[in-house]
């Protein structure tokens, strides 16, 4: 069954259709969020995404555009989480506390938790990392990446180009050869 049909049936109140949508898209959403955040925050943000989906699904006017709509929600949720953490870090630094101590990740756990590519992705700037994740890891076309990020397709292409260059440089620094 197509996403469009499942969305339409879910909008009509069919719980089984909603359950199928969640089952189909749960891992791609979590994977996207995980690649933007660490595992602990990814679980929380992915739950927030699905709450927003359930609340917003009745208002989705184009059921055939479910995937870009879903990843737009995921992107906004990640952005909101990062904004909140940055604001908190700024507040605590204004009071002389150690910045980011609460969000610091155990280095040993991080080494075990992340594969080499994910580690390199994490070194990239957020905008470039986001485009790489959407385009290559979520297999979304340039146009859908542009819709999700609310930027022109040309900007997606230039960010992809810059992200590829940065990724090559980071891989070379870490001793990986193309």
PDB file of C-alpha atoms in Angstrom:
ATOM      1  CA  UNK A   1       0.000   0.000   0.000  1.00  0.00           C
ATOM      2  CA  UNK A   2       1.348   3.453  -0.898  1.00  0.00           C
ATOM      3  CA  UNK A   3       2.078   6.182   1.631  1.00  0.00           C
ATOM      4  CA  UNK A   4      -0.559   8.352  -0.025  1.00  0.00           C
ATOM      5  CA  UNK A   5      -3.263   5.751   0.526  1.00  0.00           C
ATOM      6  CA  UNK A   6      -2.115   5.081   4.092  1.00  0.00           C
ATOM      7  CA  UNK A   7      -2.164   8.808   4.880  1.00  0.00           C
ATOM      8  CA  UNK A   8      -5.646   9.203   3.441  1.00  0.00           C
ATOM      9  CA  UNK A   9      -6.917   6.227   5.420  1.00  0.00           C
ATOM     10  CA  UNK A  10      -5.218   7.491   8.586  1.00  0.00           C
ATOM     11  CA  UNK A  11      -6.817  10.911   8.052  1.00  0.00           C
ATOM     12  CA  UNK A  12     -10.180   9.147   7.948  1.00  0.00           C
ATOM     13  CA  UNK A  13      -9.463   7.665  11.359  1.00  0.00           C
ATOM     14  CA  UNK A  14      -8.178   4.214  10.472  1.00  0.00           C
ATOM     15  CA  UNK A  15      -5.705   3.348  13.232  1.00  0.00           C
ATOM     16  CA  UNK A  16      -4.217   0.398  11.353  1.00  0.00           C
ATOM     17  CA  UNK A  17      -3.190   2.724   8.513  1.00  0.00           C
ATOM     18  CA  UNK A  18      -1.500   5.079  10.985  1.00  0.00           C
ATOM     19  CA  UNK A  19       0.259   2.127  12.600  1.00  0.00           C
ATOM     20  CA  UNK A  20       1.524   1.022   9.169  1.00  0.00           C
ATOM     21  CA  UNK A  21       2.830   4.520   8.422  1.00  0.00           C
ATOM     22  CA  UNK A  22       4.647   4.641  11.727  1.00  0.00           C
ATOM     23  CA  UNK A  23       6.074   1.153  11.212  1.00  0.00           C
ATOM     24  CA  UNK A  24       7.275   2.067   7.721  1.00  0.00           C
ATOM     25  CA  UNK A  25       8.832   5.426   8.641  1.00  0.00           C
ATOM     26  CA  UNK A  26       9.930   4.956  12.268  1.00  0.00           C
ATOM     27  CA  UNK A  27      13.476   3.833  11.481  1.00  0.00           C
ATOM     28  CA  UNK A  28      14.158   6.333   8.658  1.00  0.00           C
ATOM     29  CA  UNK A  29      13.034   9.180  10.939  1.00  0.00           C
ATOM     30  CA  UNK A  30      15.047   7.910  13.894  1.00  0.00           C
ATOM     31  CA  UNK A  31      18.094   7.385  11.667  1.00  0.00           C
ATOM     32  CA  UNK A  32      17.852  10.939  10.325  1.00  0.00           C
ATOM     33  CA  UNK A  33      17.483  12.382  13.828  1.00  0.00           C
ATOM     34  CA  UNK A  34      20.293  10.145  15.143  1.00  0.00           C
ATOM     35  CA  UNK A  35      22.637  11.400  12.484  1.00  0.00           C
ATOM     36  CA  UNK A  36      21.901  14.963  13.538  1.00  0.00           C
ATOM     37  CA  UNK A  37      22.044  14.330  17.314  1.00  0.00           C
ATOM     38  CA  UNK A  38      23.417  11.725  19.713  1.00  0.00           C
ATOM     39  CA  UNK A  39      21.464   8.537  20.492  1.00  0.00           C
ATOM     40  CA  UNK A  40      19.943   9.713  23.771  1.00  0.00           C
ATOM     41  CA  UNK A  41      18.565  12.936  22.306  1.00  0.00           C
ATOM     42  CA  UNK A  42      17.518  11.138  19.108  1.00  0.00           C
ATOM     43  CA  UNK A  43      15.052   8.945  20.999  1.00  0.00           C
ATOM     44  CA  UNK A  44      13.378  11.959  22.595  1.00  0.00           C
ATOM     45  CA  UNK A  45      13.275  14.007  19.412  1.00  0.00           C
ATOM     46  CA  UNK A  46      11.943  11.078  17.352  1.00  0.00           C
ATOM     47  CA  UNK A  47       9.064  10.754  19.827  1.00  0.00           C
ATOM     48  CA  UNK A  48       8.383  14.466  19.480  1.00  0.00           C
ATOM     49  CA  UNK A  49       8.327  14.036  15.697  1.00  0.00           C
ATOM     50  CA  UNK A  50       5.705  11.299  15.862  1.00  0.00           C
ATOM     51  CA  UNK A  51       3.557  13.315  18.266  1.00  0.00           C
ATOM     52  CA  UNK A  52       3.666  16.210  15.811  1.00  0.00           C
ATOM     53  CA  UNK A  53       2.806  13.854  12.943  1.00  0.00           C
ATOM     54  CA  UNK A  54      -0.223  12.428  14.742  1.00  0.00           C
ATOM     55  CA  UNK A  55      -1.426  15.938  15.616  1.00  0.00           C
ATOM     56  CA  UNK A  56      -0.766  17.386  12.168  1.00  0.00           C
ATOM     57  CA  UNK A  57      -1.806  14.507   9.925  1.00  0.00           C
ATOM     58  CA  UNK A  58      -5.445  15.618   9.647  1.00  0.00           C
ATOM     59  CA  UNK A  59      -4.225  18.955   8.238  1.00  0.00           C
ATOM     60  CA  UNK A  60      -1.895  17.444   5.608  1.00  0.00           C
ATOM     61  CA  UNK A  61      -3.467  18.564   2.330  1.00  0.00           C
ATOM     62  CA  UNK A  62      -1.255  16.593  -0.045  1.00  0.00           C
ATOM     63  CA  UNK A  63      -1.047  12.978   1.153  1.00  0.00           C
ATOM     64  CA  UNK A  64       1.357  12.171  -1.698  1.00  0.00           C
ATOM     65  CA  UNK A  65       3.921  14.526  -0.127  1.00  0.00           C
ATOM     66  CA  UNK A  66       4.024  12.681   3.183  1.00  0.00           C
ATOM     67  CA  UNK A  67       7.788  11.981   3.167  1.00  0.00           C
ATOM     68  CA  UNK A  68       8.920  15.604   2.678  1.00  0.00           C
ATOM     69  CA  UNK A  69       6.324  16.747   5.218  1.00  0.00           C
ATOM     70  CA  UNK A  70       7.560  14.139   7.707  1.00  0.00           C
ATOM     71  CA  UNK A  71      11.215  15.087   7.291  1.00  0.00           C
ATOM     72  CA  UNK A  72      10.319  18.779   7.567  1.00  0.00           C
ATOM     73  CA  UNK A  73       8.795  18.017  10.957  1.00  0.00           C
ATOM     74  CA  UNK A  74      11.899  16.004  11.901  1.00  0.00           C
ATOM     75  CA  UNK A  75      14.181  18.842  10.804  1.00  0.00           C
ATOM     76  CA  UNK A  76      12.229  21.404  12.798  1.00  0.00           C
ATOM     77  CA  UNK A  77      12.274  19.162  15.852  1.00  0.00           C
ATOM     78  CA  UNK A  78      16.057  18.757  15.618  1.00  0.00           C
ATOM     79  CA  UNK A  79      16.469  22.507  15.109  1.00  0.00           C
ATOM     80  CA  UNK A  80      14.219  23.296  18.065  1.00  0.00           C
ATOM     81  CA  UNK A  81      16.186  20.922  20.281  1.00  0.00           C
ATOM     82  CA  UNK A  82      19.517  22.421  19.240  1.00  0.00           C
ATOM     83  CA  UNK A  83      18.227  25.980  19.694  1.00  0.00           C
ATOM     84  CA  UNK A  84      17.006  25.142  23.179  1.00  0.00           C
ATOM     85  CA  UNK A  85      20.334  23.576  24.119  1.00  0.00           C
ATOM     86  CA  UNK A  86      22.295  26.513  22.695  1.00  0.00           C
ATOM     87  CA  UNK A  87      20.104  28.968  24.580  1.00  0.00           C
ATOM     88  CA  UNK A  88      20.590  26.996  27.800  1.00  0.00           C
ATOM     89  CA  UNK A  89      24.347  26.887  27.244  1.00  0.00           C
ATOM     90  CA  UNK A  90      24.420  30.650  26.736  1.00  0.00           C
ATOM     91  CA  UNK A  91      22.386  31.193  29.906  1.00  0.00           C
ATOM     92  CA  UNK A  92      24.646  28.980  31.991  1.00  0.00           C
ATOM     93  CA  UNK A  93      27.776  30.608  30.599  1.00  0.00           C
ATOM     94  CA  UNK A  94      26.347  34.016  31.499  1.00  0.00           C
ATOM     95  CA  UNK A  95      26.201  32.815  35.103  1.00  0.00           C
ATOM     96  CA  UNK A  96      29.763  31.509  35.016  1.00  0.00           C
ATOM     97  CA  UNK A  97      28.840  27.806  34.902  1.00  0.00           C
ATOM     98  CA  UNK A  98      30.689  25.347  32.754  1.00  0.00           C
ATOM     99  CA  UNK A  99      29.223  25.514  29.261  1.00  0.00           C
ATOM    100  CA  UNK A 100      27.850  22.282  27.881  1.00  0.00           C
ATOM    101  CA  UNK A 101      28.830  20.101  30.854  1.00  0.00           C
ATOM    102  CA  UNK A 102      25.319  18.655  31.118  1.00  0.00           C
ATOM    103  CA  UNK A 103      25.241  17.770  27.419  1.00  0.00           C
ATOM    104  CA  UNK A 104      28.788  16.440  27.224  1.00  0.00           C
ATOM    105  CA  UNK A 105      29.054  12.917  25.954  1.00  0.00           C
ATOM    106  CA  UNK A 106      31.344  10.320  27.528  1.00  0.00           C
ATOM    107  CA  UNK A 107      34.219   9.994  25.013  1.00  0.00           C
ATOM    108  CA  UNK A 108      34.591   6.246  25.555  1.00  0.00           C
ATOM    109  CA  UNK A 109      30.881   5.719  24.995  1.00  0.00           C
ATOM    110  CA  UNK A 110      31.005   7.915  21.892  1.00  0.00           C
ATOM    111  CA  UNK A 111      33.795   5.822  20.380  1.00  0.00           C
ATOM    112  CA  UNK A 112      31.850   2.633  20.932  1.00  0.00           C
ATOM    113  CA  UNK A 113      28.561   4.163  19.848  1.00  0.00           C
ATOM    114  CA  UNK A 114      29.549   5.712  16.533  1.00  0.00           C
ATOM    115  CA  UNK A 115      30.872   4.216  13.347  1.00  0.00           C
ATOM    116  CA  UNK A 116      33.690   6.032  11.548  1.00  0.00           C
ATOM    117  CA  UNK A 117      31.404   7.712   9.015  1.00  0.00           C
ATOM    118  CA  UNK A 118      28.993   8.980  11.638  1.00  0.00           C
ATOM    119  CA  UNK A 119      31.968  10.382  13.515  1.00  0.00           C
ATOM    120  CA  UNK A 120      33.148  12.220  10.454  1.00  0.00           C
ATOM    121  CA  UNK A 121      29.616  13.478   9.769  1.00  0.00           C
ATOM    122  CA  UNK A 122      29.468  14.898  13.260  1.00  0.00           C
ATOM    123  CA  UNK A 123      32.549  17.002  12.490  1.00  0.00           C
ATOM    124  CA  UNK A 124      30.794  18.705   9.604  1.00  0.00           C
ATOM    125  CA  UNK A 125      28.887  21.965  10.038  1.00  0.00           C
ATOM    126  CA  UNK A 126      25.188  21.402  10.758  1.00  0.00           C
ATOM    127  CA  UNK A 127      23.859  22.721   7.432  1.00  0.00           C
ATOM    128  CA  UNK A 128      26.184  20.552   5.355  1.00  0.00           C
ATOM    129  CA  UNK A 129      25.621  17.504   7.559  1.00  0.00           C
ATOM    130  CA  UNK A 130      21.871  17.924   7.224  1.00  0.00           C
ATOM    131  CA  UNK A 131      22.024  18.017   3.420  1.00  0.00           C
ATOM    132  CA  UNK A 132      24.287  14.952   3.273  1.00  0.00           C
ATOM    133  CA  UNK A 133      21.972  13.006   5.560  1.00  0.00           C
ATOM    134  CA  UNK A 134      18.839  13.943   3.623  1.00  0.00           C
ATOM    135  CA  UNK A 135      20.319  13.437   0.153  1.00  0.00           C
ATOM    136  CA  UNK A 136      22.545  10.387   0.588  1.00  0.00           C
ATOM    137  CA  UNK A 137      21.355   8.595   3.686  1.00  0.00           C
ATOM    138  CA  UNK A 138      17.618   9.247   3.338  1.00  0.00           C
ATOM    139  CA  UNK A 139      17.749   9.090  -0.492  1.00  0.00           C
ATOM    140  CA  UNK A 140      15.682  12.217  -0.999  1.00  0.00           C
ATOM    141  CA  UNK A 141      15.949  14.127  -4.287  1.00  0.00           C
ATOM    142  CA  UNK A 142      17.330  17.673  -4.373  1.00  0.00           C
ATOM    143  CA  UNK A 143      13.839  19.156  -4.718  1.00  0.00           C
ATOM    144  CA  UNK A 144      12.561  17.426  -1.577  1.00  0.00           C
ATOM    145  CA  UNK A 145      15.708  18.418   0.333  1.00  0.00           C
ATOM    146  CA  UNK A 146      15.007  22.004  -0.739  1.00  0.00           C
ATOM    147  CA  UNK A 147      11.382  21.733   0.463  1.00  0.00           C
ATOM    148  CA  UNK A 148      12.405  20.270   3.803  1.00  0.00           C
ATOM    149  CA  UNK A 149      15.149  22.834   4.430  1.00  0.00           C
ATOM    150  CA  UNK A 150      13.088  25.660   2.938  1.00  0.00           C
ATOM    151  CA  UNK A 151      15.897  26.743   0.634  1.00  0.00           C
ATOM    152  CA  UNK A 152      16.258  26.905  -3.161  1.00  0.00           C
ATOM    153  CA  UNK A 153      17.397  23.780  -5.015  1.00  0.00           C
ATOM    154  CA  UNK A 154      20.556  25.629  -6.091  1.00  0.00           C
ATOM    155  CA  UNK A 155      21.461  26.162  -2.446  1.00  0.00           C
ATOM    156  CA  UNK A 156      20.990  22.449  -1.798  1.00  0.00           C
ATOM    157  CA  UNK A 157      23.376  21.693  -4.656  1.00  0.00           C
ATOM    158  CA  UNK A 158      26.006  24.141  -3.411  1.00  0.00           C
ATOM    159  CA  UNK A 159      25.733  22.780   0.147  1.00  0.00           C
ATOM    160  CA  UNK A 160      26.063  19.242  -1.213  1.00  0.00           C
ATOM    161  CA  UNK A 161      29.189  20.251  -3.087  1.00  0.00           C
ATOM    162  CA  UNK A 162      30.699  21.929  -0.026  1.00  0.00           C
ATOM    163  CA  UNK A 163      29.674  18.992   2.196  1.00  0.00           C
ATOM    164  CA  UNK A 164      31.334  16.481  -0.135  1.00  0.00           C
ATOM    165  CA  UNK A 165      34.534  18.525  -0.136  1.00  0.00           C
ATOM    166  CA  UNK A 166      34.518  18.828   3.667  1.00  0.00           C
ATOM    167  CA  UNK A 167      33.764  15.127   4.039  1.00  0.00           C
ATOM    168  CA  UNK A 168      36.712  14.235   1.781  1.00  0.00           C
ATOM    169  CA  UNK A 169      38.999  16.528   3.790  1.00  0.00           C
ATOM    170  CA  UNK A 170      37.848  15.072   7.119  1.00  0.00           C
ATOM    171  CA  UNK A 171      38.246  11.513   5.871  1.00  0.00           C
ATOM    172  CA  UNK A 172      41.746  12.308   4.596  1.00  0.00           C
ATOM    173  CA  UNK A 173      42.669  13.846   7.984  1.00  0.00           C
ATOM    174  CA  UNK A 174      41.506  10.695   9.757  1.00  0.00           C
ATOM    175  CA  UNK A 175      43.620   8.508   7.498  1.00  0.00           C
ATOM    176  CA  UNK A 176      40.943   7.155   5.152  1.00  0.00           C
ATOM    177  CA  UNK A 177      41.876   7.029   1.488  1.00  0.00           C
ATOM    178  CA  UNK A 178      39.288   7.446  -1.285  1.00  0.00           C
TER     179      UNK A 178
END
